[in-house]
Short mmCIF file of C-alpha atoms and ligand atoms in Angstrom, two decimals:
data_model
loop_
_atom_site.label_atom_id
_atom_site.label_comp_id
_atom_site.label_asym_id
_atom_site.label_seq_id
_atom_site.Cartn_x
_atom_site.Cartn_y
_atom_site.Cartn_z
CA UNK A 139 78.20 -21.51 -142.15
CA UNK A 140 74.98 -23.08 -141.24
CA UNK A 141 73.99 -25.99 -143.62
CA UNK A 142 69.96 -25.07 -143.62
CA UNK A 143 68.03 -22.96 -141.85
CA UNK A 144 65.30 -25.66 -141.48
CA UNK A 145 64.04 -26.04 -137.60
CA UNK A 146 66.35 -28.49 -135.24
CA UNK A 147 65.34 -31.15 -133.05
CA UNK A 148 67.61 -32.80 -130.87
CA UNK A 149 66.72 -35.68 -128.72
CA UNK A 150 68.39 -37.94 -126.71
CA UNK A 151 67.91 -41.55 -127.06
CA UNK A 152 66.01 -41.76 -130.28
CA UNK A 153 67.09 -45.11 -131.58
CA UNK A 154 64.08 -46.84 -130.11
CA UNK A 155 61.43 -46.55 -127.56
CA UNK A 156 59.99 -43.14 -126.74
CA UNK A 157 62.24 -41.50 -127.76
CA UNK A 158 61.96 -43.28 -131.74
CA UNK A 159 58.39 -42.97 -131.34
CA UNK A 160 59.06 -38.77 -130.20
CA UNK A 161 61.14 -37.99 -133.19
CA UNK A 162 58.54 -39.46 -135.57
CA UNK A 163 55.63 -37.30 -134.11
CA UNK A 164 57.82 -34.47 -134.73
CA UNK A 165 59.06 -35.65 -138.42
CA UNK A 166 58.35 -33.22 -141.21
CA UNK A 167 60.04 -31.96 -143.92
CA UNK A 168 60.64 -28.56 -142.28
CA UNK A 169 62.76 -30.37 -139.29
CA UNK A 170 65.79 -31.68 -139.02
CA UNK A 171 66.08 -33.86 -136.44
CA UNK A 172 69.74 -35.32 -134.64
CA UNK A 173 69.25 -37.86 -131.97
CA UNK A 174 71.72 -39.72 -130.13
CA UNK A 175 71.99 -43.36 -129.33
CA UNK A 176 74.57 -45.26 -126.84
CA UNK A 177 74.79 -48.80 -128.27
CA UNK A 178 77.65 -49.00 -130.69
CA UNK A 179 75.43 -51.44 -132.98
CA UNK A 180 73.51 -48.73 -135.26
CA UNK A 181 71.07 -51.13 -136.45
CA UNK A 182 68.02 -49.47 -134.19
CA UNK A 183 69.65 -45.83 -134.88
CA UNK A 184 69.52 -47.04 -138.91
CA UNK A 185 65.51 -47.64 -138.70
CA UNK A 186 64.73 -44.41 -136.70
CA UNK A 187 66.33 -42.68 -139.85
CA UNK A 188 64.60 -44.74 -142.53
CA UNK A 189 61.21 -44.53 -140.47
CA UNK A 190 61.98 -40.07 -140.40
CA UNK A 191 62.71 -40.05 -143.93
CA UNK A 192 59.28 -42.18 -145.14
CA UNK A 193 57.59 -38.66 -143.50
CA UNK A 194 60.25 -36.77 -145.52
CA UNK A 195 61.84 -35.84 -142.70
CA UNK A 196 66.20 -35.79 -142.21
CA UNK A 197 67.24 -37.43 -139.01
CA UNK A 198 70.80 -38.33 -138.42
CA UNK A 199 71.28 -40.83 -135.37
CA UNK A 200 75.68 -40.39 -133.64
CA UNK A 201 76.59 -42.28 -130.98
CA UNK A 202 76.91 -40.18 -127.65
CA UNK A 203 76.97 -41.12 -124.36
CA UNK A 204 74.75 -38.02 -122.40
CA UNK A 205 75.91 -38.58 -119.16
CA UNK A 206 79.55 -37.40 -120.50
CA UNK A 207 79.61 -33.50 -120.07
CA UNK A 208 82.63 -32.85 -122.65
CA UNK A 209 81.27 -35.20 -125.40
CA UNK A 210 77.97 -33.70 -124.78
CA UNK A 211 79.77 -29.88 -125.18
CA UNK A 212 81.56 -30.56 -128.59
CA UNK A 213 78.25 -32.40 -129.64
CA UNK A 214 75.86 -29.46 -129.46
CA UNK A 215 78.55 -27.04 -130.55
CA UNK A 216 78.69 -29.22 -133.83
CA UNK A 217 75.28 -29.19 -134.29
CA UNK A 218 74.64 -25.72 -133.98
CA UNK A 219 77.78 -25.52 -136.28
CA UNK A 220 76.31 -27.04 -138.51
CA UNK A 221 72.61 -26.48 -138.76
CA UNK A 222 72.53 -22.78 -137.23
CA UNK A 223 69.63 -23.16 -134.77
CA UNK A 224 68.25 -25.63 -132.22
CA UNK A 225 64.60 -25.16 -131.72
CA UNK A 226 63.83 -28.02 -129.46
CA UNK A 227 65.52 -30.18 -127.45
CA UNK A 228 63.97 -33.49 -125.57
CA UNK A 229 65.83 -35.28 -123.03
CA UNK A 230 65.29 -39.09 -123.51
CA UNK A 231 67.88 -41.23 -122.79
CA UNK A 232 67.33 -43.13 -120.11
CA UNK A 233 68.26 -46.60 -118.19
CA UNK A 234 67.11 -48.64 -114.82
CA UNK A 235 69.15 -50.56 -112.77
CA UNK A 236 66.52 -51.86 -110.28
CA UNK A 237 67.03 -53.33 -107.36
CA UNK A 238 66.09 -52.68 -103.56
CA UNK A 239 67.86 -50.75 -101.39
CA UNK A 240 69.47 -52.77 -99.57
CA UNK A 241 71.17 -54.81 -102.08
CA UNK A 242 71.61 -51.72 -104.52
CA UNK A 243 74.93 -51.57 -105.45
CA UNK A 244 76.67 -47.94 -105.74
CA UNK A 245 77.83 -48.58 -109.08
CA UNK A 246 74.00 -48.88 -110.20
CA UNK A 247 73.06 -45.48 -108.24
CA UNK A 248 75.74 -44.23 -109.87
CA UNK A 249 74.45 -44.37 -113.49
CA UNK A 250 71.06 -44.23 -113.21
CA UNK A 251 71.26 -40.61 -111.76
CA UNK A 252 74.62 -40.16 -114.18
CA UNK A 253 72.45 -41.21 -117.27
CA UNK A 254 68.62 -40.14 -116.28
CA UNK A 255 69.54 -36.65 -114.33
CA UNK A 256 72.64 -35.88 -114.95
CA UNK A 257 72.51 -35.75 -118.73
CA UNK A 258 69.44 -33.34 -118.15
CA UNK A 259 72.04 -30.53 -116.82
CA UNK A 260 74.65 -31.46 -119.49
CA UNK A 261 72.32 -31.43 -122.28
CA UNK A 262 70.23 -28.23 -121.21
CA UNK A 263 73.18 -26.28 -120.33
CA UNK A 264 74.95 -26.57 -123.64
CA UNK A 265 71.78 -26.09 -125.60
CA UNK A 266 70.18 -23.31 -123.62
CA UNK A 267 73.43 -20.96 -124.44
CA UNK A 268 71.92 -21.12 -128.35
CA UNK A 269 68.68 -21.23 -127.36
CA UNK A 270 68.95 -17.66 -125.27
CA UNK A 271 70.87 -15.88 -128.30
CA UNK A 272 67.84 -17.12 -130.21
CA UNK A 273 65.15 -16.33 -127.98
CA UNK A 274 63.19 -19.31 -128.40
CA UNK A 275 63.54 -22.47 -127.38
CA UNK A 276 61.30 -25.55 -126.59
CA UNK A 277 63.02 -28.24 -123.42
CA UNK A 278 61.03 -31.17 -122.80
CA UNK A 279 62.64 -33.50 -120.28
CA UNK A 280 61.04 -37.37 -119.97
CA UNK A 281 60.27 -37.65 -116.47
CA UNK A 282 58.28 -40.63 -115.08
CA UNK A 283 55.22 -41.03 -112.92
CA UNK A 284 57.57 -42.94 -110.23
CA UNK A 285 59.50 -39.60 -110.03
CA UNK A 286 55.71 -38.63 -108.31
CA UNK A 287 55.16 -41.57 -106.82
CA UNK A 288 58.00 -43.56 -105.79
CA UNK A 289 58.45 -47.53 -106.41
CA UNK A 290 60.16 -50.03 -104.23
CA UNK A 291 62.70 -51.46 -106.00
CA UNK A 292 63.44 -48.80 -107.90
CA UNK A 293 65.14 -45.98 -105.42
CA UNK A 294 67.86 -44.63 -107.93
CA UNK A 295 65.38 -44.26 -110.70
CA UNK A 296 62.74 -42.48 -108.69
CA UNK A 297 65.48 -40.31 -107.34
CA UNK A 298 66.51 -39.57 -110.82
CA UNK A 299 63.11 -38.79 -111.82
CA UNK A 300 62.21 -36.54 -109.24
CA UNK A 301 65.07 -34.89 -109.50
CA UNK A 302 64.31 -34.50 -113.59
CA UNK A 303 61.11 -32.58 -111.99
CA UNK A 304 62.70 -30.30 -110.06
CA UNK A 305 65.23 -29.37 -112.70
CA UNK A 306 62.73 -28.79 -115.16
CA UNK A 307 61.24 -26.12 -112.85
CA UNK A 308 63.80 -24.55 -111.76
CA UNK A 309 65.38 -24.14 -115.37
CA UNK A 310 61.63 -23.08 -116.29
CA UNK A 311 61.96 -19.95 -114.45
CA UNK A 312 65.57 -19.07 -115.60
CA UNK A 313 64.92 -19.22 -119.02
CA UNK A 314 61.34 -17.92 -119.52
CA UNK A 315 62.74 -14.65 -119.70
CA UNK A 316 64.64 -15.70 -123.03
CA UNK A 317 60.95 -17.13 -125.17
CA UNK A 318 62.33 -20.67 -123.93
CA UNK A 319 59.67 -23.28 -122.02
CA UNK A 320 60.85 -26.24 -120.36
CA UNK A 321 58.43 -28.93 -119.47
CA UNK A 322 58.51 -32.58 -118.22
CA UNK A 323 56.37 -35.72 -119.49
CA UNK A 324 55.67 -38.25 -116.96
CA UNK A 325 55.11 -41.25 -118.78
CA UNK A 326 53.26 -44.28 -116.97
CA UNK A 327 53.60 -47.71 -117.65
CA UNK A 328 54.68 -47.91 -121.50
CA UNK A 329 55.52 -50.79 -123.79
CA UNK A 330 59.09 -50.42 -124.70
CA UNK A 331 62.38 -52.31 -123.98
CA UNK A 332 63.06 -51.07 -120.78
CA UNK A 333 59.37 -52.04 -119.64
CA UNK A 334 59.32 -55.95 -122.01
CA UNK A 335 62.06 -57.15 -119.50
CA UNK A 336 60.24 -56.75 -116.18
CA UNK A 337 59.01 -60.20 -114.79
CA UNK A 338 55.05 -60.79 -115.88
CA UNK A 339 54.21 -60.59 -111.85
CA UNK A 340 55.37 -56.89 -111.79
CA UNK A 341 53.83 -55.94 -115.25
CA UNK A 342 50.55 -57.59 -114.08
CA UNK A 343 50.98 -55.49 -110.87
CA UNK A 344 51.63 -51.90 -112.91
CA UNK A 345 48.55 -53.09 -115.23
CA UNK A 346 45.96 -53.40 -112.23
CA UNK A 347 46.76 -49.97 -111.08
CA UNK A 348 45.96 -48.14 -114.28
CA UNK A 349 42.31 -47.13 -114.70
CA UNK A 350 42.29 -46.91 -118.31
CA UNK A 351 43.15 -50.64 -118.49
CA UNK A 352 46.06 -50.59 -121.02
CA UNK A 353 49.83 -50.14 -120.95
CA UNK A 354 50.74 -47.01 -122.47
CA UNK A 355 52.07 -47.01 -126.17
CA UNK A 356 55.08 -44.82 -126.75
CA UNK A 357 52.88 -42.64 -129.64
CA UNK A 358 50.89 -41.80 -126.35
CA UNK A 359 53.54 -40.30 -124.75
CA UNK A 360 55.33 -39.08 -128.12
CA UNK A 361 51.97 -36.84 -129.01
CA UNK A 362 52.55 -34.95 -125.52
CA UNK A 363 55.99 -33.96 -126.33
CA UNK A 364 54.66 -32.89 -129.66
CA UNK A 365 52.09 -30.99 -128.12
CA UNK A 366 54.75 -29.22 -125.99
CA UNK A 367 57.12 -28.15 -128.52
CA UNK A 368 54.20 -26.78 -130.48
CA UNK A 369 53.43 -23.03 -131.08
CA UNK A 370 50.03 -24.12 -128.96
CA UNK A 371 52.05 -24.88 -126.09
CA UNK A 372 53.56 -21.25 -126.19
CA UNK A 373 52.41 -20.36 -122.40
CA UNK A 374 53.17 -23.69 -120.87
CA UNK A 375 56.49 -23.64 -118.64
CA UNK A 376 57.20 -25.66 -115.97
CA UNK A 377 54.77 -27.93 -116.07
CA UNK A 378 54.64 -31.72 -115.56
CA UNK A 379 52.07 -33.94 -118.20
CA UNK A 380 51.44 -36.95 -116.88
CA UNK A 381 50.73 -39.52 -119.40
CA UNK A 382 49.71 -43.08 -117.44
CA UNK A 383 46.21 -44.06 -118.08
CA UNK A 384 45.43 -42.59 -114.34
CA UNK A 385 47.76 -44.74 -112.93
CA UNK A 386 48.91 -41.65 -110.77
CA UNK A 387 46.36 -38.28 -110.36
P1 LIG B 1193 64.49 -47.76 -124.05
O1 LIG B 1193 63.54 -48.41 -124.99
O2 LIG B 1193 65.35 -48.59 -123.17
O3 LIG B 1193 65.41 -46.73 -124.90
C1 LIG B 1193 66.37 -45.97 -124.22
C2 LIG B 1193 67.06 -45.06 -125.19
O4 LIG B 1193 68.05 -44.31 -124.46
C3 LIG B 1193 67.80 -45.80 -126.28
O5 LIG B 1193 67.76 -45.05 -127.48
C4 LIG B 1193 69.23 -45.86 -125.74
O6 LIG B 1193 70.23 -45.97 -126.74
C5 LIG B 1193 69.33 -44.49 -125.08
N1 LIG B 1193 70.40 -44.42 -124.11
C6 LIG B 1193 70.59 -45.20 -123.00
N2 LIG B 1193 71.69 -44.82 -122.35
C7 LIG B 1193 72.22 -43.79 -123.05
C8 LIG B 1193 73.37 -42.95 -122.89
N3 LIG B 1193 74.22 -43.11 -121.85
N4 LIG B 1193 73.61 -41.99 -123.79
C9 LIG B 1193 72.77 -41.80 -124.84
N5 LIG B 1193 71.68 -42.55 -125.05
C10 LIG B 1193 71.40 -43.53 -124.15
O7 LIG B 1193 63.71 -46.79 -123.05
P2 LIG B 1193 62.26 -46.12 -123.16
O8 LIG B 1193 61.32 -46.99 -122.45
O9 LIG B 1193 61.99 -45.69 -124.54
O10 LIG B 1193 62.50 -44.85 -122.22
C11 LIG B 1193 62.75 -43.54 -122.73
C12 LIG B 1193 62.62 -42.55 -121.58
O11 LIG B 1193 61.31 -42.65 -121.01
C13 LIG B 1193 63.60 -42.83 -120.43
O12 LIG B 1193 64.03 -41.61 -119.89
C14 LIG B 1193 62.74 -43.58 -119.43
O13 LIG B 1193 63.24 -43.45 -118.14
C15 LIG B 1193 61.43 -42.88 -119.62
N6 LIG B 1193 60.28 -43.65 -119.15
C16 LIG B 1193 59.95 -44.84 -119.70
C17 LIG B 1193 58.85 -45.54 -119.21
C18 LIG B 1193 58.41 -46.85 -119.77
O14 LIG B 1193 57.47 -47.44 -119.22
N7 LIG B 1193 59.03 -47.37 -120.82
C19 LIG B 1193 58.09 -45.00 -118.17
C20 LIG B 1193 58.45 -43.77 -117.63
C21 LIG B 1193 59.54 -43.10 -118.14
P3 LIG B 1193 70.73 -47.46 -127.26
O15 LIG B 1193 69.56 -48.01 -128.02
O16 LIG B 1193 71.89 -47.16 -128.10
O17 LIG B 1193 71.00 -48.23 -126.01
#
């Protein structure tokens, strides 16, 4: 028996960054939101749900690794379970595990296409099987602009990306049939965790290539996702949004 019959959110990743910043575009009181978080240390997972509930919104943060295809199955099934419905799902979570080619290790290929693509199919799948008895649906997968572009240094990433691009496409046209869009947001050079860490040469570097002269803030990027689950967005499919100051055209 379904607990409310409020909308669902689920995204991936949501105890900081983007994906934080993505469930607190979407926080109303109409929507409950369930996001996922790897680090076993809930503190970050803790202030996404306090930050939710000051816009009187329910978000409940469990620990879930996406690149795991059973943990992901049982997860969703709870969820619908639970709440009845999933409306939207975004697919976050993400990691980098930089390095150049030649001294890339497999182990770091490995997860970055486990964690950034792979969760993609595992979390779509399960959701898209509630999402076509519903007829509607709203996918947005986090891409990035070096899924367009490429970056040396960054080969299992890119691949990851680009590979988030063409799944987003191709599941697109399988499930507009079924009310359900699936888009992709490129983000560009944003100030999170994953970006604070790179050395100040490379950040420089990233900053001189972006014509609108700033870094990216993850409300930039959350407001496009927003945009895309919206009733606005209704005939927008398989589309990439690109949101980097320029930095790629
Ligand atoms: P972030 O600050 O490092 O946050 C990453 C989030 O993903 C965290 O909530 C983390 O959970 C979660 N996560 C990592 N591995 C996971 C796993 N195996 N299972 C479940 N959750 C996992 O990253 P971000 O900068 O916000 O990036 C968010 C997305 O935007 C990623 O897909 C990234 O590739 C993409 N992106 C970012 C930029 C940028 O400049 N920042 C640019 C382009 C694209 P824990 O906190 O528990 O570790």
């Amino acid at each position: 028996m379904a607990e409310n019959e409020k909308r669902v959110a689920v995204v991936t990743g949501g105890s900081r960054g983007i994906g934080r910043a993505i469930i607190l575009a979407l926080a109303e009181p109409d929507l409950q939101v369930v996001f996922n978080h790897y680090d076993p240390d809930d503190v970050a997972a803790a202030e996404t749900v306090r930050l939710a509930a000051e816009r009187r919104c329910q978000a409940e943060g469990e620990k879930l690794d996406v690149s795991n295809y059973e943990a992901v199955q049982e997860f969703f099934r709870k969820v619908a379970d639970r709440f009845g419905r999933i409306d939207i799902l975004v697919n976050n979570a993400g990691i980098t595990r930089d390095g150049f080619l030649s001294r890339m290790k497999e182990a770091d290929w490995d997860a970055v296409l486990a964690v950034n693509l792979k969760s993609a199919f595992n979390c779509t799948q399960a959701v898209s099987r509630f999402m076509m008895k519903q007829r509607y649906g709203r996918i947005v997968n986090i891409a990035s602009v070096v899924g367009a572009m490429g970056n040396a240094g960054q080969a299992n990433y890119a691949a990851s990306k680009a590979g988030v691009i063409g799944f987003t496409k191709s599941i697109a046209r399988e499930l507009a049939s079924r009310n359900i869009t699936v888009n992709a947001v490129a983000p560009g050079f944003i100030e999170t965790d994953m970006t604070a860490v790179l050395p100040e040469k490379v950040k420089e570097a990233f900053l001189a290539q972006i014509p609108l002269g700033r870094a990216g803030r993850t409300e930039d990027v959350a407001q496009a996702v927003k945009f895309l689950t919206s009733e606005a967005a209704s005939y927008i499919t398989g589309q990439v949004i690109h949101v980097n100051g320029g930095m790629y055209m």
